[in-house]
mmCIF file of C-alpha atoms in Angstrom:
data_model
loop_
_atom_site.group_PDB
_atom_site.id
_atom_site.type_symbol
_atom_site.label_atom_id
_atom_site.label_comp_id
_atom_site.label_asym_id
_atom_site.label_seq_id
_atom_site.Cartn_x
_atom_site.Cartn_y
_atom_site.Cartn_z
ATOM 1 C CA UNK A 262 -0.074 0.140 0.465
ATOM 2 C CA UNK A 263 1.207 3.409 -0.815
ATOM 3 C CA UNK A 264 1.597 5.709 1.823
ATOM 4 C CA UNK A 265 -0.060 8.391 0.452
ATOM 5 C CA UNK A 266 -2.855 7.556 -1.892
ATOM 6 C CA UNK A 267 -5.614 9.439 -3.857
ATOM 7 C CA UNK A 268 -7.638 9.375 -6.860
ATOM 8 C CA UNK A 269 -6.011 9.537 -10.004
ATOM 9 C CA UNK A 270 -8.784 11.033 -11.827
ATOM 10 C CA UNK A 271 -8.883 12.666 -14.634
ATOM 11 C CA UNK A 272 -11.831 14.531 -12.983
ATOM 12 C CA UNK A 273 -13.215 16.711 -15.833
ATOM 13 C CA UNK A 274 -15.892 19.354 -14.928
ATOM 14 C CA UNK A 275 -17.654 22.526 -16.448
ATOM 15 C CA UNK A 276 -16.249 26.088 -15.516
ATOM 16 C CA UNK A 277 -18.198 27.241 -12.502
ATOM 17 C CA UNK A 278 -18.682 23.371 -11.003
ATOM 18 C CA UNK A 279 -17.424 22.425 -7.039
ATOM 19 C CA UNK A 280 -15.302 19.917 -7.287
ATOM 20 C CA UNK A 281 -13.420 17.676 -4.165
ATOM 21 C CA UNK A 282 -10.168 15.334 -4.232
ATOM 22 C CA UNK A 283 -9.611 13.057 -1.061
ATOM 23 C CA UNK A 284 -6.150 11.689 -0.145
ATOM 24 C CA UNK A 285 -5.576 9.188 2.328
ATOM 25 C CA UNK A 286 -2.364 8.479 4.233
ATOM 26 C CA UNK A 287 -0.916 5.209 5.784
ATOM 27 C CA UNK A 288 1.244 6.343 8.656
ATOM 28 C CA UNK A 289 -0.694 7.847 12.325
ATOM 29 C CA UNK A 290 2.759 9.442 13.061
ATOM 30 C CA UNK A 291 2.554 12.078 10.339
ATOM 31 C CA UNK A 292 3.178 15.487 11.758
ATOM 32 C CA UNK A 293 2.147 18.445 8.720
ATOM 33 C CA UNK A 294 -0.325 17.932 5.745
ATOM 34 C CA UNK A 295 -0.295 20.024 2.434
ATOM 35 C CA UNK A 296 -1.693 20.187 -0.837
ATOM 36 C CA UNK A 297 0.177 21.227 -3.967
ATOM 37 C CA UNK A 298 -0.216 21.803 -7.498
ATOM 38 C CA UNK A 299 1.763 20.473 -10.308
ATOM 39 C CA UNK A 300 1.107 22.029 -13.885
ATOM 40 C CA UNK A 301 2.470 20.108 -17.013
ATOM 41 C CA UNK A 302 6.237 20.028 -17.271
ATOM 42 C CA UNK A 303 6.755 21.871 -14.244
ATOM 43 C CA UNK A 304 7.793 21.528 -10.612
ATOM 44 C CA UNK A 305 5.326 21.504 -8.032
ATOM 45 C CA UNK A 306 3.863 24.591 -6.283
ATOM 46 C CA UNK A 307 2.723 24.989 -2.877
ATOM 47 C CA UNK A 308 -1.133 25.741 -2.918
ATOM 48 C CA UNK A 309 -2.312 25.611 0.967
ATOM 49 C CA UNK A 310 -1.707 24.233 3.986
ATOM 50 C CA UNK A 311 -4.207 21.604 5.646
ATOM 51 C CA UNK A 312 -5.225 21.720 9.736
ATOM 52 C CA UNK A 313 -7.263 19.917 11.606
ATOM 53 C CA UNK A 314 -9.966 23.237 12.285
ATOM 54 C CA UNK A 315 -10.031 23.611 8.271
ATOM 55 C CA UNK A 316 -7.966 26.222 6.033
ATOM 56 C CA UNK A 317 -9.702 28.647 3.624
ATOM 57 C CA UNK A 318 -8.269 30.566 0.816
ATOM 58 C CA UNK A 319 -10.365 32.330 -1.429
ATOM 59 C CA UNK A 320 -11.891 29.728 -3.357
ATOM 60 C CA UNK A 321 -10.226 26.664 -1.857
ATOM 61 C CA UNK A 322 -10.969 24.693 1.327
ATOM 62 C CA UNK A 323 -8.887 22.105 3.022
ATOM 63 C CA UNK A 324 -9.532 19.706 5.690
ATOM 64 C CA UNK A 325 -7.796 17.112 7.911
ATOM 65 C CA UNK A 326 -9.053 14.187 9.507
ATOM 66 C CA UNK A 327 -6.435 12.956 11.643
ATOM 67 C CA UNK A 328 -8.663 9.999 12.800
ATOM 68 C CA UNK A 329 -9.495 9.030 9.501
ATOM 69 C CA UNK A 330 -5.680 9.625 8.039
ATOM 70 C CA UNK A 331 -7.955 11.451 5.629
ATOM 71 C CA UNK A 332 -7.067 14.863 3.579
ATOM 72 C CA UNK A 333 -9.771 16.536 1.204
ATOM 73 C CA UNK A 334 -9.459 19.997 -1.048
ATOM 74 C CA UNK A 335 -12.750 21.338 -2.181
ATOM 75 C CA UNK A 336 -12.722 23.848 -4.901
ATOM 76 C CA UNK A 337 -15.616 25.955 -5.676
ATOM 77 C CA UNK A 338 -16.120 28.102 -8.569
ATOM 78 C CA UNK A 339 -14.202 26.275 -11.010
ATOM 79 C CA UNK A 340 -11.877 28.054 -13.457
ATOM 80 C CA UNK A 341 -9.627 26.976 -16.438
ATOM 81 C CA UNK A 342 -6.907 27.982 -14.570
ATOM 82 C CA UNK A 343 -7.631 25.592 -12.027
ATOM 83 C CA UNK A 344 -6.503 22.496 -14.301
ATOM 84 C CA UNK A 345 -3.757 20.627 -13.130
ATOM 85 C CA UNK A 346 -2.460 18.267 -11.035
ATOM 86 C CA UNK A 347 -3.361 18.141 -7.578
ATOM 87 C CA UNK A 348 -0.863 16.383 -5.218
ATOM 88 C CA UNK A 349 -1.194 15.736 -1.234
ATOM 89 C CA UNK A 350 1.791 16.055 0.606
ATOM 90 C CA UNK A 351 2.626 14.541 4.319
ATOM 91 C CA UNK A 352 5.443 15.111 6.378
ATOM 92 C CA UNK A 353 6.220 12.320 8.681
ATOM 93 C CA UNK A 354 9.530 11.334 10.967
ATOM 94 C CA UNK A 355 13.067 12.963 10.301
ATOM 95 C CA UNK A 356 11.312 15.509 7.697
ATOM 96 C CA UNK A 357 10.511 13.173 5.503
ATOM 97 C CA UNK A 358 8.406 14.647 2.733
ATOM 98 C CA UNK A 359 6.055 12.014 0.620
ATOM 99 C CA UNK A 360 3.575 12.987 -2.331
ATOM 100 C CA UNK A 361 0.475 11.685 -3.094
ATOM 101 C CA UNK A 362 -0.112 9.837 -6.490
ATOM 102 C CA UNK A 363 -2.262 13.189 -7.780
ATOM 103 C CA UNK A 364 -5.808 13.783 -8.852
ATOM 104 C CA UNK A 365 -5.563 15.314 -12.223
ATOM 105 C CA UNK A 366 -8.287 18.105 -13.115
ATOM 106 C CA UNK A 367 -9.554 19.237 -16.520
ATOM 107 C CA UNK A 368 -11.967 22.405 -16.223
ATOM 108 C CA UNK A 369 -14.038 22.527 -19.271
ATOM 109 C CA UNK A 370 -15.731 25.810 -20.704
ATOM 110 C CA UNK B 129 12.101 33.227 -6.480
ATOM 111 C CA UNK B 130 13.732 29.768 -5.112
ATOM 112 C CA UNK B 131 17.684 30.234 -5.041
ATOM 113 C CA UNK B 132 18.060 26.227 -5.972
ATOM 114 C CA UNK B 133 19.806 25.443 -9.049
ATOM 115 C CA UNK B 134 20.154 22.456 -10.521
ATOM 116 C CA UNK B 135 23.115 21.109 -13.604
ATOM 117 C CA UNK B 136 22.714 19.620 -15.596
ATOM 118 C CA UNK B 137 18.967 20.337 -16.839
ATOM 119 C CA UNK B 138 19.566 17.959 -19.754
ATOM 120 C CA UNK B 139 21.796 14.812 -20.437
ATOM 121 C CA UNK B 140 22.309 11.720 -23.238
ATOM 122 C CA UNK B 141 24.479 9.620 -21.610
ATOM 123 C CA UNK B 142 25.778 5.789 -22.747
ATOM 124 C CA UNK B 143 24.872 2.884 -20.749
ATOM 125 C CA UNK B 144 27.548 1.952 -17.811
ATOM 126 C CA UNK B 145 28.851 5.729 -17.079
ATOM 127 C CA UNK B 146 29.029 7.588 -14.046
ATOM 128 C CA UNK B 147 26.671 10.128 -13.591
ATOM 129 C CA UNK B 148 26.401 12.931 -10.715
ATOM 130 C CA UNK B 149 23.443 15.540 -11.134
ATOM 131 C CA UNK B 150 24.141 18.588 -8.780
ATOM 132 C CA UNK B 151 21.849 20.368 -6.614
ATOM 133 C CA UNK B 152 22.949 23.594 -4.912
ATOM 134 C CA UNK B 153 20.413 26.069 -2.613
ATOM 135 C CA UNK B 154 21.749 29.389 -1.063
ATOM 136 C CA UNK B 155 18.691 29.677 1.058
ATOM 137 C CA UNK B 156 20.612 28.182 4.308
ATOM 138 C CA UNK B 157 17.902 25.606 4.089
ATOM 139 C CA UNK B 158 18.616 22.530 6.120
ATOM 140 C CA UNK B 159 16.692 19.566 4.591
ATOM 141 C CA UNK B 160 16.745 18.421 1.156
ATOM 142 C CA UNK B 161 15.693 16.019 -1.219
ATOM 143 C CA UNK B 162 15.755 14.150 -4.447
ATOM 144 C CA UNK B 163 12.603 12.923 -5.992
ATOM 145 C CA UNK B 164 12.487 11.198 -9.642
ATOM 146 C CA UNK B 165 9.446 11.673 -12.032
ATOM 147 C CA UNK B 166 8.207 10.391 -15.397
ATOM 148 C CA UNK B 167 6.298 12.066 -17.459
ATOM 149 C CA UNK B 168 2.393 12.188 -15.878
ATOM 150 C CA UNK B 169 3.536 10.049 -13.257
ATOM 151 C CA UNK B 170 3.763 10.702 -9.637
ATOM 152 C CA UNK B 171 6.672 11.531 -8.281
ATOM 153 C CA UNK B 172 8.506 9.206 -5.565
ATOM 154 C CA UNK B 173 11.179 10.301 -3.323
ATOM 155 C CA UNK B 174 14.862 8.749 -3.769
ATOM 156 C CA UNK B 175 16.604 10.499 -1.114
ATOM 157 C CA UNK B 176 16.396 12.843 1.561
ATOM 158 C CA UNK B 177 18.764 14.296 4.020
ATOM 159 C CA UNK B 178 17.615 16.527 7.214
ATOM 160 C CA UNK B 179 21.391 18.093 7.725
ATOM 161 C CA UNK B 180 24.684 18.258 6.844
ATOM 162 C CA UNK B 181 25.964 14.346 6.787
ATOM 163 C CA UNK B 182 22.582 12.815 7.531
ATOM 164 C CA UNK B 183 21.376 11.300 4.116
ATOM 165 C CA UNK B 184 18.070 8.489 3.923
ATOM 166 C CA UNK B 185 16.819 6.329 1.153
ATOM 167 C CA UNK B 186 13.253 7.364 0.025
ATOM 168 C CA UNK B 187 10.681 5.118 -0.928
ATOM 169 C CA UNK B 188 11.465 4.124 -4.411
ATOM 170 C CA UNK B 189 14.699 2.223 -4.696
ATOM 171 C CA UNK B 190 17.358 3.259 -6.092
ATOM 172 C CA UNK B 191 20.609 2.942 -7.339
ATOM 173 C CA UNK B 192 21.947 6.219 -6.955
ATOM 174 C CA UNK B 193 23.773 7.610 -4.025
ATOM 175 C CA UNK B 194 23.695 11.120 -2.344
ATOM 176 C CA UNK B 195 25.973 12.766 -0.081
ATOM 177 C CA UNK B 196 26.089 15.994 2.028
ATOM 178 C CA UNK B 197 28.996 17.576 3.235
ATOM 179 C CA UNK B 198 27.628 21.072 2.550
ATOM 180 C CA UNK B 199 24.883 22.484 3.585
ATOM 181 C CA UNK B 200 24.023 24.315 0.163
ATOM 182 C CA UNK B 201 25.134 21.157 -1.872
ATOM 183 C CA UNK B 202 22.956 17.569 -2.381
ATOM 184 C CA UNK B 203 24.557 16.025 -5.055
ATOM 185 C CA UNK B 204 23.206 12.496 -6.597
ATOM 186 C CA UNK B 205 25.530 10.256 -8.348
ATOM 187 C CA UNK B 206 24.742 7.097 -10.530
ATOM 188 C CA UNK B 207 27.926 4.345 -10.668
ATOM 189 C CA UNK B 208 27.131 2.986 -13.767
ATOM 190 C CA UNK B 209 23.957 4.396 -15.465
ATOM 191 C CA UNK B 210 21.397 2.348 -17.518
ATOM 192 C CA UNK B 211 18.012 2.785 -19.720
ATOM 193 C CA UNK B 212 15.797 1.890 -16.863
ATOM 194 C CA UNK B 213 17.054 5.426 -15.112
ATOM 195 C CA UNK B 214 15.826 7.745 -17.518
ATOM 196 C CA UNK B 215 13.755 9.921 -16.028
ATOM 197 C CA UNK B 216 13.120 13.601 -14.615
ATOM 198 C CA UNK B 217 15.080 14.256 -11.266
ATOM 199 C CA UNK B 218 13.870 16.986 -9.224
ATOM 200 C CA UNK B 219 15.536 17.977 -6.354
ATOM 201 C CA UNK B 220 13.927 20.293 -3.531
ATOM 202 C CA UNK B 221 14.589 22.441 -0.447
ATOM 203 C CA UNK B 222 12.763 23.360 2.579
ATOM 204 C CA UNK B 223 13.513 25.567 5.677
ATOM 205 C CA UNK B 224 13.930 23.699 8.941
ATOM 206 C CA UNK B 225 10.572 24.355 10.721
ATOM 207 C CA UNK B 226 8.634 21.782 11.635
ATOM 208 C CA UNK B 227 5.311 22.829 10.333
ATOM 209 C CA UNK B 228 6.935 24.820 6.968
ATOM 210 C CA UNK B 229 5.708 22.664 3.842
ATOM 211 C CA UNK B 230 7.167 24.836 1.299
ATOM 212 C CA UNK B 231 9.717 22.836 -0.204
ATOM 213 C CA UNK B 232 11.691 24.701 -3.096
ATOM 214 C CA UNK B 233 11.946 22.749 -6.613
ATOM 215 C CA UNK B 234 14.757 22.864 -9.112
ATOM 216 C CA UNK B 235 14.329 23.483 -12.786
ATOM 217 C CA UNK B 236 15.018 19.930 -12.506
ATOM 218 C CA UNK B 237 17.494 17.535 -14.581
ATOM 219 C CA UNK B 238 15.977 15.229 -17.676
ATOM 220 C CA UNK B 239 18.543 12.405 -18.218
ATOM 221 C CA UNK B 240 18.271 9.986 -21.053
ATOM 222 C CA UNK B 241 20.595 6.624 -20.872
ATOM 223 C CA UNK B 242 21.078 5.278 -24.338
#
């Protein structure tokens, strides 16, 4: 089993739609959690941190459920520019940073 | 803009050659990482370091080795390249604060082994 798992998609959604991504992690001792975005042939970029209390940044909302070892990302009012691969990231012991398998989003006009 | 540099950006080399991919950062970051990524595929952690003289293997079994003699430098070496090593190699760093998730990536080294 992979340490960090995501539904690979692709998720094809119309502009303006709301889309949700999920991520599960296997190590209960994991310490910090993040969502990254990766555009085609580019390096990943930090999108937002994930906290148990929830974290909102404009159209993006991230949530952590430690008991279920589950992380989510919600994107409201999808834009064409949101098309990318979304990566769940977990930081564990010795500062090991593990990326999830990634979920591809394609927003359609 | 991130001050992390990888060389070479592109390398085409024959089987059996020794390769060193260089990664340097001028931000004073303690933590450094090497990832391997094929086009359209996931990132695999192959090596990481949480400080000078510390190196750890990642999740993906790799025939490469790394060293961390200086904070700013984290080279990756393949003693004998094979076609299966063809991939993109991404180096990244982050500061030492526990909850800081932002990784600063280099532009990558795209390796082709013939």
